[in-house]
Amino acid sequence: MSRNAWEERPLAPFGMEIDIRLDAPLPDGFEQRLVDLFDRHKMLIFRNQVMTEADQVRILENFGRVLGAHGEYREISSDGALGSGPLTWHSDLAFTEEPYKIISLHAVAVNDGESWTAFANSVDVAARLPEELAGKIRDRQAVTVIAPIQSSRVVDYDTSTEMPHQIRPLLIPHPRTGEPVLYINWMQTSRIEGMDRDESEATLARLFDELYREDRIYTHHWNNGDFVIWDNIALQHSRCDLTGMNPRKLQRIVIADKSFFDLLPQFQVGDNRISAWGSGGKELVLD
Ligand SMILES: [Fe+2]
């Protein structure tokens, strides 16, 4: 088969939509093309897919080590483990030493067009920072913590670092491409090391303004059959409030070496603190 066996459509302001049936035999060269497009565009979107969990695993295996099913939520449901509340901007597991690398979601039962996930591009923004602001954060480190509430920003300069947290440079090299990533986010980043409160908050506010400018955001409205793969380091995401909608189910496969439960052994699969945590406004209780 030739390259014409699939169609590619760049999305704005970033991402690539690809037309192909992923549960059928894939054309020669397609899988390498997928990886190349992913590294360039950070997000791939496919529509009208019918994929089993095994089909989705097979596609994700092109990108790295798929996290096993043990101790991992492979189906997320708004009436299940991860709750139905809004989630403000974050990167999954940014407060651990091993954030998920890649996340994929396949909509198996959603309310067509009613729910959305939005994406911000921390690589594009890093490349476009005003010179003076880039200079201000060069060689600085930020503190990123587990957010006790996920629906809004509740972490700040005084947030305790007794909570699970990471201290890392604001600009990190992307693990696959080496590009600088502005790896801070609204939900989880509490402060910049070595700055007093006023300077830290003012600098973070300016960086967040750059990250979340409306014309830099891609918002995906979910329809049944949609399949989205995104880079959890290069992109950060947020989701709408699902409360009151019919429950939705998404099939989730991620690229990571460790699960949430491997990294945070104080929690166990099925722990009802986690669904409460994802349900908007309820504070996470840590041991
Ligand atoms: Fe997330």
PDB file of N, CA, C and O and ligand atoms in Angstrom, residues 76 82 87-88 90-93 100 103 105 117 150 187-188 230 232 236-239 252, ligand 1:
ATOM      1  N   ILE A  76     -11.576   4.640  32.187  1.00  0.00           N
ATOM      2  CA  ILE A  76     -11.943   5.695  33.112  1.00  0.00           C
ATOM      3  C   ILE A  76     -13.385   6.083  32.837  1.00  0.00           C
ATOM      4  O   ILE A  76     -13.830   6.131  31.687  1.00  0.00           O
ATOM      5  N   LEU A  82     -12.031   7.806  38.685  1.00  0.00           N
ATOM      6  CA  LEU A  82     -11.342   9.093  38.645  1.00  0.00           C
ATOM      7  C   LEU A  82     -12.276  10.303  38.764  1.00  0.00           C
ATOM      8  O   LEU A  82     -11.854  11.439  38.564  1.00  0.00           O
ATOM      9  N   LEU A  87     -11.208  19.270  35.974  1.00  0.00           N
ATOM     10  CA  LEU A  87      -9.783  19.190  36.320  1.00  0.00           C
ATOM     11  C   LEU A  87      -9.105  20.372  35.658  1.00  0.00           C
ATOM     12  O   LEU A  87      -9.170  20.515  34.435  1.00  0.00           O
ATOM     13  N   THR A  88      -8.477  21.212  36.464  1.00  0.00           N
ATOM     14  CA  THR A  88      -7.791  22.349  35.864  1.00  0.00           C
ATOM     15  C   THR A  88      -6.434  21.899  35.298  1.00  0.00           C
ATOM     16  O   THR A  88      -6.052  20.727  35.399  1.00  0.00           O
ATOM     17  N   HIS A  90      -2.997  20.581  34.200  1.00  0.00           N
ATOM     18  CA  HIS A  90      -2.014  19.743  34.889  1.00  0.00           C
ATOM     19  C   HIS A  90      -1.329  18.813  33.895  1.00  0.00           C
ATOM     20  O   HIS A  90      -1.751  18.689  32.745  1.00  0.00           O
ATOM     21  N   SER A  91      -0.290  18.136  34.383  1.00  0.00           N
ATOM     22  CA  SER A  91       0.368  17.054  33.653  1.00  0.00           C
ATOM     23  C   SER A  91       0.322  15.861  34.598  1.00  0.00           C
ATOM     24  O   SER A  91       0.729  15.973  35.762  1.00  0.00           O
ATOM     25  N   ASP A  92      -0.183  14.712  34.116  1.00  0.00           N
ATOM     26  CA  ASP A  92      -0.393  13.576  35.019  1.00  0.00           C
ATOM     27  C   ASP A  92       0.914  13.169  35.708  1.00  0.00           C
ATOM     28  O   ASP A  92       1.915  12.899  35.040  1.00  0.00           O
ATOM     29  N   LEU A  93       0.866  13.137  37.030  1.00  0.00           N
ATOM     30  CA  LEU A  93       1.976  12.689  37.882  1.00  0.00           C
ATOM     31  C   LEU A  93       3.211  13.590  37.821  1.00  0.00           C
ATOM     32  O   LEU A  93       4.332  13.163  38.106  1.00  0.00           O
ATOM     33  N   TYR A 100       3.722  10.370  33.732  1.00  0.00           N
ATOM     34  CA  TYR A 100       3.417   9.569  32.535  1.00  0.00           C
ATOM     35  C   TYR A 100       4.056  10.243  31.324  1.00  0.00           C
ATOM     36  O   TYR A 100       4.094  11.469  31.235  1.00  0.00           O
ATOM     37  N   ILE A 103      -0.193   9.702  27.038  1.00  0.00           N
ATOM     38  CA  ILE A 103      -1.526   9.253  27.456  1.00  0.00           C
ATOM     39  C   ILE A 103      -2.370   9.080  26.194  1.00  0.00           C
ATOM     40  O   ILE A 103      -2.286   9.891  25.267  1.00  0.00           O
ATOM     41  N   LEU A 105      -6.521   8.204  25.025  1.00  0.00           N
ATOM     42  CA  LEU A 105      -7.913   7.957  25.415  1.00  0.00           C
ATOM     43  C   LEU A 105      -8.725   7.644  24.165  1.00  0.00           C
ATOM     44  O   LEU A 105      -8.610   8.333  23.146  1.00  0.00           O
ATOM     45  N   THR A 117     -11.725  17.984  26.512  1.00  0.00           N
ATOM     46  CA  THR A 117     -10.413  18.065  27.144  1.00  0.00           C
ATOM     47  C   THR A 117      -9.654  19.140  26.381  1.00  0.00           C
ATOM     48  O   THR A 117      -9.683  19.154  25.144  1.00  0.00           O
ATOM     49  N   GLN A 150      -8.325  19.378  42.694  1.00  0.00           N
ATOM     50  CA  GLN A 150      -7.926  19.369  41.287  1.00  0.00           C
ATOM     51  C   GLN A 150      -8.768  20.280  40.397  1.00  0.00           C
ATOM     52  O   GLN A 150      -8.473  20.455  39.227  1.00  0.00           O
ATOM     53  N   MET A 187      -2.321  23.800  38.128  1.00  0.00           N
ATOM     54  CA  MET A 187      -2.836  23.008  39.254  1.00  0.00           C
ATOM     55  C   MET A 187      -1.737  22.658  40.251  1.00  0.00           C
ATOM     56  O   MET A 187      -1.975  22.644  41.459  1.00  0.00           O
ATOM     57  N   GLN A 188      -0.527  22.368  39.762  1.00  0.00           N
ATOM     58  CA  GLN A 188       0.434  21.647  40.596  1.00  0.00           C
ATOM     59  C   GLN A 188       1.703  22.431  40.981  1.00  0.00           C
ATOM     60  O   GLN A 188       2.419  22.004  41.881  1.00  0.00           O
ATOM     61  N   TRP A 230      -1.625  11.884  23.359  1.00  0.00           N
ATOM     62  CA  TRP A 230      -0.879  13.121  23.572  1.00  0.00           C
ATOM     63  C   TRP A 230       0.346  12.907  24.452  1.00  0.00           C
ATOM     64  O   TRP A 230       0.414  11.982  25.252  1.00  0.00           O
ATOM     65  N   ASN A 232       2.407  13.775  27.423  1.00  0.00           N
ATOM     66  CA  ASN A 232       2.071  14.336  28.740  1.00  0.00           C
ATOM     67  C   ASN A 232       3.178  15.230  29.306  1.00  0.00           C
ATOM     68  O   ASN A 232       2.988  15.876  30.331  1.00  0.00           O
ATOM     69  N   GLN A 236       0.091  19.952  28.438  1.00  0.00           N
ATOM     70  CA  GLN A 236      -0.682  19.769  29.672  1.00  0.00           C
ATOM     71  C   GLN A 236      -2.152  19.833  29.297  1.00  0.00           C
ATOM     72  O   GLN A 236      -2.505  20.271  28.210  1.00  0.00           O
ATOM     73  N   HIS A 237      -3.010  19.353  30.200  1.00  0.00           N
ATOM     74  CA  HIS A 237      -4.426  19.242  29.829  1.00  0.00           C
ATOM     75  C   HIS A 237      -5.333  19.640  30.980  1.00  0.00           C
ATOM     76  O   HIS A 237      -4.913  19.692  32.138  1.00  0.00           O
ATOM     77  N   SER A 238      -6.606  19.928  30.609  1.00  0.00           N
ATOM     78  CA  SER A 238      -7.639  20.226  31.598  1.00  0.00           C
ATOM     79  C   SER A 238      -8.931  19.640  31.041  1.00  0.00           C
ATOM     80  O   SER A 238      -9.033  19.378  29.843  1.00  0.00           O
ATOM     81  N   ARG A 239      -9.913  19.390  31.905  1.00  0.00           N
ATOM     82  CA  ARG A 239     -11.173  18.845  31.395  1.00  0.00           C
ATOM     83  C   ARG A 239     -12.345  19.576  32.013  1.00  0.00           C
ATOM     84  O   ARG A 239     -12.255  20.160  33.099  1.00  0.00           O
ATOM     85  N   ARG A 252      -8.318   3.894  28.382  1.00  0.00           N
ATOM     86  CA  ARG A 252      -7.063   4.629  28.540  1.00  0.00           C
ATOM     87  C   ARG A 252      -5.859   3.687  28.533  1.00  0.00           C
ATOM     88  O   ARG A 252      -5.810   2.733  29.303  1.00  0.00           O
TER      89      ARG A 252
HETATM   90 FE    FE B   1      -4.962  14.156  33.690  1.00  0.00          FE
END
